[in-house]
PDB file of C-alpha atoms in Angstrom:
ATOM      1  CA  MET A   1      66.002 145.515  41.398  1.00  0.00           C
ATOM      2  CA  THR A   2      69.205 147.466  41.019  1.00  0.00           C
ATOM      3  CA  PRO A   3      72.557 145.660  41.167  1.00  0.00           C
ATOM      4  CA  VAL A   4      73.497 147.578  44.337  1.00  0.00           C
ATOM      5  CA  ARG A   5      70.307 146.482  46.105  1.00  0.00           C
ATOM      6  CA  SER A   6      70.800 142.885  44.972  1.00  0.00           C
ATOM      7  CA  LEU A   7      74.403 142.797  46.121  1.00  0.00           C
ATOM      8  CA  ALA A   8      73.609 144.489  49.442  1.00  0.00           C
ATOM      9  CA  ARG A   9      70.812 142.028  50.164  1.00  0.00           C
ATOM     10  CA  VAL A  10      73.007 139.036  49.367  1.00  0.00           C
ATOM     11  CA  MET A  11      75.775 140.416  51.573  1.00  0.00           C
ATOM     12  CA  LEU A  12      73.364 141.190  54.410  1.00  0.00           C
ATOM     13  CA  SER A  13      71.719 137.783  54.220  1.00  0.00           C
ATOM     14  CA  GLY A  14      74.963 135.769  54.128  1.00  0.00           C
ATOM     15  CA  ILE A  15      75.482 135.658  57.881  1.00  0.00           C
ATOM     16  CA  PHE A  16      71.903 134.475  58.427  1.00  0.00           C
ATOM     17  CA  VAL A  17      72.075 131.720  55.832  1.00  0.00           C
ATOM     18  CA  VAL A  18      75.413 130.381  57.084  1.00  0.00           C
ATOM     19  CA  SER A  19      74.730 130.627  60.815  1.00  0.00           C
ATOM     20  CA  GLY A  20      71.123 129.450  60.347  1.00  0.00           C
ATOM     21  CA  ALA A  21      72.289 126.297  58.537  1.00  0.00           C
ATOM     22  CA  ARG A  22      75.061 125.691  61.085  1.00  0.00           C
ATOM     23  CA  ASN A  23      72.817 126.196  64.109  1.00  0.00           C
ATOM     24  CA  LEU A  24      70.047 124.089  62.609  1.00  0.00           C
ATOM     25  CA  GLN A  25      72.450 121.158  62.290  1.00  0.00           C
ATOM     26  CA  HIS A  26      74.265 121.630  65.610  1.00  0.00           C
ATOM     27  CA  PRO A  27      72.072 123.475  68.126  1.00  0.00           C
ATOM     28  CA  GLY A  28      73.607 121.760  71.167  1.00  0.00           C
ATOM     29  CA  ARG A  29      76.647 124.026  71.299  1.00  0.00           C
ATOM     30  CA  LEU A  30      74.377 127.070  71.816  1.00  0.00           C
ATOM     31  CA  VAL A  31      72.192 125.608  74.589  1.00  0.00           C
ATOM     32  CA  PRO A  32      74.250 126.889  77.559  1.00  0.00           C
ATOM     33  CA  ALA A  33      74.266 130.467  76.260  1.00  0.00           C
ATOM     34  CA  ALA A  34      70.635 130.402  75.104  1.00  0.00           C
ATOM     35  CA  LYS A  35      69.183 128.767  78.243  1.00  0.00           C
ATOM     36  CA  PRO A  36      68.844 132.010  80.277  1.00  0.00           C
ATOM     37  CA  VAL A  37      66.956 133.693  77.418  1.00  0.00           C
ATOM     38  CA  THR A  38      64.728 130.713  76.622  1.00  0.00           C
ATOM     39  CA  ASP A  39      63.883 130.314  80.309  1.00  0.00           C
ATOM     40  CA  ARG A  40      62.554 133.892  80.307  1.00  0.00           C
ATOM     41  CA  VAL A  41      60.636 133.418  77.036  1.00  0.00           C
ATOM     42  CA  THR A  42      59.096 130.044  77.920  1.00  0.00           C
ATOM     43  CA  PRO A  43      56.261 131.442  80.116  1.00  0.00           C
ATOM     44  CA  LEU A  44      55.274 133.858  77.340  1.00  0.00           C
ATOM     45  CA  LEU A  45      55.233 131.073  74.765  1.00  0.00           C
ATOM     46  CA  GLN A  46      53.125 128.861  77.033  1.00  0.00           C
ATOM     47  CA  GLN A  47      50.601 131.684  77.448  1.00  0.00           C
ATOM     48  CA  VAL A  48      50.306 131.954  73.673  1.00  0.00           C
ATOM     49  CA  SER A  49      49.818 128.223  73.225  1.00  0.00           C
ATOM     50  CA  PRO A  50      50.631 125.286  75.489  1.00  0.00           C
ATOM     51  CA  ARG A  51      51.428 123.195  72.387  1.00  0.00           C
ATOM     52  CA  ILE A  52      54.456 125.304  71.418  1.00  0.00           C
ATOM     53  CA  PRO A  53      57.644 123.417  72.301  1.00  0.00           C
ATOM     54  CA  THR A  54      59.682 125.322  74.852  1.00  0.00           C
ATOM     55  CA  ASP A  55      62.862 123.289  75.243  1.00  0.00           C
ATOM     56  CA  THR A  56      65.964 125.310  74.483  1.00  0.00           C
ATOM     57  CA  GLU A  57      67.289 123.133  71.669  1.00  0.00           C
ATOM     58  CA  THR A  58      63.981 123.254  69.767  1.00  0.00           C
ATOM     59  CA  LEU A  59      63.800 127.023  70.135  1.00  0.00           C
ATOM     60  CA  ILE A  60      67.371 127.314  68.828  1.00  0.00           C
ATOM     61  CA  ARG A  61      66.434 125.151  65.838  1.00  0.00           C
ATOM     62  CA  ALA A  62      63.313 127.240  65.170  1.00  0.00           C
ATOM     63  CA  ASN A  63      65.346 130.453  65.288  1.00  0.00           C
ATOM     64  CA  ALA A  64      68.005 128.905  63.024  1.00  0.00           C
ATOM     65  CA  ALA A  65      65.408 127.685  60.507  1.00  0.00           C
ATOM     66  CA  THR A  66      63.818 131.135  60.489  1.00  0.00           C
ATOM     67  CA  GLN A  67      67.203 132.734  59.865  1.00  0.00           C
ATOM     68  CA  LEU A  68      68.010 130.282  57.084  1.00  0.00           C
ATOM     69  CA  VAL A  69      64.690 130.739  55.279  1.00  0.00           C
ATOM     70  CA  GLY A  70      64.597 134.506  55.874  1.00  0.00           C
ATOM     71  CA  GLY A  71      68.189 134.847  54.670  1.00  0.00           C
ATOM     72  CA  LEU A  72      67.441 132.911  51.495  1.00  0.00           C
ATOM     73  CA  MET A  73      64.333 135.013  50.847  1.00  0.00           C
ATOM     74  CA  LEU A  74      66.302 138.216  51.328  1.00  0.00           C
ATOM     75  CA  ALA A  75      69.161 137.007  49.123  1.00  0.00           C
ATOM     76  CA  THR A  76      66.877 135.920  46.282  1.00  0.00           C
ATOM     77  CA  GLY A  77      64.746 139.067  46.401  1.00  0.00           C
ATOM     78  CA  LYS A  78      61.538 137.205  47.286  1.00  0.00           C
ATOM     79  CA  PHE A  79      59.387 138.878  49.938  1.00  0.00           C
ATOM     80  CA  THR A  80      62.369 140.962  50.951  1.00  0.00           C
ATOM     81  CA  ARG A  81      60.558 143.371  53.254  1.00  0.00           C
ATOM     82  CA  PRO A  82      58.858 140.684  55.390  1.00  0.00           C
ATOM     83  CA  ALA A  83      62.057 138.625  55.314  1.00  0.00           C
ATOM     84  CA  ALA A  84      64.080 141.560  56.620  1.00  0.00           C
ATOM     85  CA  LEU A  85      61.594 142.112  59.451  1.00  0.00           C
ATOM     86  CA  LEU A  86      61.648 138.418  60.273  1.00  0.00           C
ATOM     87  CA  LEU A  87      65.444 138.398  60.395  1.00  0.00           C
ATOM     88  CA  ALA A  88      65.477 141.527  62.556  1.00  0.00           C
ATOM     89  CA  GLY A  89      63.166 139.730  64.977  1.00  0.00           C
ATOM     90  CA  THR A  90      65.494 136.724  65.170  1.00  0.00           C
ATOM     91  CA  LEU A  91      68.433 138.971  65.997  1.00  0.00           C
ATOM     92  CA  ILE A  92      66.900 140.070  69.300  1.00  0.00           C
ATOM     93  CA  PRO A  93      67.086 136.714  71.133  1.00  0.00           C
ATOM     94  CA  THR A  94      70.279 135.780  69.293  1.00  0.00           C
ATOM     95  CA  THR A  95      72.048 138.923  70.454  1.00  0.00           C
ATOM     96  CA  ALA A  96      70.684 138.781  73.988  1.00  0.00           C
ATOM     97  CA  ALA A  97      71.738 135.136  74.381  1.00  0.00           C
ATOM     98  CA  GLY A  98      74.987 135.192  72.460  1.00  0.00           C
ATOM     99  CA  HIS A  99      76.566 138.490  73.457  1.00  0.00           C
ATOM    100  CA  PRO A 100      75.547 139.598  76.965  1.00  0.00           C
ATOM    101  CA  PHE A 101      78.595 141.805  77.515  1.00  0.00           C
ATOM    102  CA  TRP A 102      76.995 143.257  80.636  1.00  0.00           C
ATOM    103  CA  ASN A 103      77.409 139.875  82.387  1.00  0.00           C
ATOM    104  CA  SER A 104      81.113 139.426  81.567  1.00  0.00           C
ATOM    105  CA  ALA A 105      83.605 139.863  84.405  1.00  0.00           C
ATOM    106  CA  ASP A 106      86.663 139.327  82.183  1.00  0.00           C
ATOM    107  CA  PRO A 107      87.511 142.614  80.366  1.00  0.00           C
ATOM    108  CA  ALA A 108      88.670 140.829  77.188  1.00  0.00           C
ATOM    109  CA  GLU A 109      85.514 138.708  77.012  1.00  0.00           C
ATOM    110  CA  ARG A 110      83.415 141.770  77.806  1.00  0.00           C
ATOM    111  CA  MET A 111      85.011 143.716  74.938  1.00  0.00           C
ATOM    112  CA  GLN A 112      84.605 140.786  72.535  1.00  0.00           C
ATOM    113  CA  ASN A 113      80.917 140.417  73.396  1.00  0.00           C
ATOM    114  CA  GLN A 114      80.414 144.173  73.167  1.00  0.00           C
ATOM    115  CA  VAL A 115      81.900 144.218  69.651  1.00  0.00           C
ATOM    116  CA  HIS A 116      79.608 141.370  68.548  1.00  0.00           C
ATOM    117  CA  PHE A 117      76.637 143.039  70.238  1.00  0.00           C
ATOM    118  CA  LEU A 118      77.311 146.262  68.312  1.00  0.00           C
ATOM    119  CA  LYS A 119      77.830 144.278  65.088  1.00  0.00           C
ATOM    120  CA  ASN A 120      74.404 142.707  65.557  1.00  0.00           C
ATOM    121  CA  LEU A 121      72.974 146.125  66.298  1.00  0.00           C
ATOM    122  CA  GLY A 122      74.383 147.281  62.947  1.00  0.00           C
ATOM    123  CA  LEU A 123      72.862 144.251  61.218  1.00  0.00           C
ATOM    124  CA  PHE A 124      69.550 145.102  62.892  1.00  0.00           C
ATOM    125  CA  GLY A 125      69.752 148.623  61.449  1.00  0.00           C
ATOM    126  CA  GLY A 126      70.547 147.275  57.994  1.00  0.00           C
ATOM    127  CA  LEU A 127      67.592 144.916  58.193  1.00  0.00           C
ATOM    128  CA  LEU A 128      65.298 147.766  59.201  1.00  0.00           C
ATOM    129  CA  LEU A 129      66.493 149.710  56.155  1.00  0.00           C
ATOM    130  CA  ALA A 130      65.874 146.667  53.954  1.00  0.00           C
ATOM    131  CA  ALA A 131      62.404 146.301  55.464  1.00  0.00           C
ATOM    132  CA  ALA A 132      61.607 149.943  54.710  1.00  0.00           C
ATOM    133  CA  ASP A 133      63.068 149.851  51.177  1.00  0.00           C
ATOM    134  CA  THR A 134      60.324 150.042  48.567  1.00  0.00           C
ATOM    135  CA  GLU A 135      62.850 149.796  45.702  1.00  0.00           C
ATOM    136  CA  GLY A 136      61.862 153.235  44.457  1.00  0.00           C
ATOM    137  CA  ARG A 137      58.193 152.329  44.203  1.00  0.00           C
ATOM    138  CA  PRO A 138      55.685 154.136  46.379  1.00  0.00           C
ATOM    139  CA  GLY A 139      54.947 152.433  49.676  1.00  0.00           C
ATOM    140  CA  LEU A 140      51.493 151.441  50.889  1.00  0.00           C
ATOM    141  CA  ARG A 141      51.146 154.540  53.034  1.00  0.00           C
ATOM    142  CA  TRP A 142      51.887 156.863  50.147  1.00  0.00           C
ATOM    143  CA  ARG A 143      49.631 154.931  47.770  1.00  0.00           C
ATOM    144  CA  ALA A 144      46.747 154.994  50.249  1.00  0.00           C
ATOM    145  CA  GLY A 145      47.167 158.722  50.849  1.00  0.00           C
ATOM    146  CA  HIS A 146      47.470 159.372  47.129  1.00  0.00           C
ATOM    147  CA  ARG A 147      44.341 157.310  46.422  1.00  0.00           C
ATOM    148  CA  ILE A 148      42.402 159.200  49.108  1.00  0.00           C
ATOM    149  CA  GLY A 149      43.556 162.539  47.686  1.00  0.00           C
ATOM    150  CA  HIS A 150      42.605 161.409  44.188  1.00  0.00           C
ATOM    151  CA  SER A 151      39.170 160.322  45.421  1.00  0.00           C
ATOM    152  CA  ARG A 152      38.611 163.652  47.170  1.00  0.00           C
ATOM    153  CA  ARG A 153      39.531 165.551  44.030  1.00  0.00           C
ATOM    154  CA  SER A 154      37.228 163.339  41.950  1.00  0.00           C
ATOM    155  CA  VAL A 155      34.319 163.940  44.327  1.00  0.00           C
ATOM    156  CA  ALA A 156      34.967 167.699  44.371  1.00  0.00           C
ATOM    157  CA  ARG A 157      35.098 167.712  40.572  1.00  0.00           C
ATOM    158  CA  ALA A 158      31.830 165.748  40.366  1.00  0.00           C
ATOM    159  CA  VAL A 159      30.158 168.190  42.779  1.00  0.00           C
ATOM    160  CA  ARG A 160      31.328 171.201  40.728  1.00  0.00           C
ATOM    161  CA  THR A 161      30.090 169.555  37.534  1.00  0.00           C
ATOM    162  CA  ALA A 162      26.717 168.733  39.105  1.00  0.00           C
ATOM    163  CA  ARG A 163      26.320 172.326  40.332  1.00  0.00           C
ATOM    164  CA  ARG A 164      27.217 173.729  36.933  1.00  0.00           C
ATOM    165  CA  GLU A 165      24.795 171.386  35.179  1.00  0.00           C
ATOM    166  CA  ALA A 166      22.074 172.276  37.703  1.00  0.00           C
ATOM    167  CA  ARG A 167      22.598 175.994  36.992  1.00  0.00           C
ATOM    168  CA  ILE A 168      22.427 175.352  33.256  1.00  0.00           C
ATOM    169  CA  ALA A 169      19.252 173.307  33.721  1.00  0.00           C
ATOM    170  CA  VAL A 170      17.655 176.077  35.820  1.00  0.00           C
ATOM    171  CA  ARG A 171      18.556 178.680  33.174  1.00  0.00           C
ATOM    172  CA  SER A 172      17.219 176.460  30.401  1.00  0.00           C
ATOM    173  CA  ALA A 173      13.964 175.907  32.284  1.00  0.00           C
ATOM    174  CA  ALA A 174      13.601 179.634  32.948  1.00  0.00           C
ATOM    175  CA  THR A 175      14.272 180.409  29.297  1.00  0.00           C
ATOM    176  CA  ALA A 176      11.759 177.754  28.199  1.00  0.00           C
ATOM    177  CA  ARG A 177       9.052 179.292  30.416  1.00  0.00           C
ATOM    178  CA  ARG A 178       9.569 182.739  28.873  1.00  0.00           C
ATOM    179  CA  LEU A 179       9.322 181.532  25.311  1.00  0.00           C
ATOM    180  CA  PRO A 180       5.846 181.745  23.771  1.00  0.00           C
ATOM    181  CA  GLY A 181       4.612 178.399  23.045  1.00  0.00           C
TER     182      GLY A 181
END
């Protein structure tokens, strides 16, 4: 991993590690803002499994734990692509609950929430780039396509060789028939 990638990942993950740890310890302060979002998500979670806890504080803790673990994975360079996708997924409810600028009547509060919303949108973009970064190595799509192309060329080469050997065998057999014996 290059020093620039390492530094960028540490810098990108910092907000998730810090806020994840803070929100894991003190989720109560976020309940009023998160309640409208968790109330909309609860029916979907119950359809997936009735055993999933749906109270707002537990969902905040789960999101915080995911951000903490995902941030640490991204910072340490372990499973960085899945970690970046995981963190991007946690930003969606966090941003919707924490910065709904469209609901603010006060212009100053609206502007503040809009700035934080756009900041999170920028973080989301950075996480998508981190998720797509193959560190200069070919990605799975390229490797699969390359392997298929290699296999096709190998098969075509084997067919050409078999045809050539068949022609040689036919010529040899014809020559053998003509020889007195």
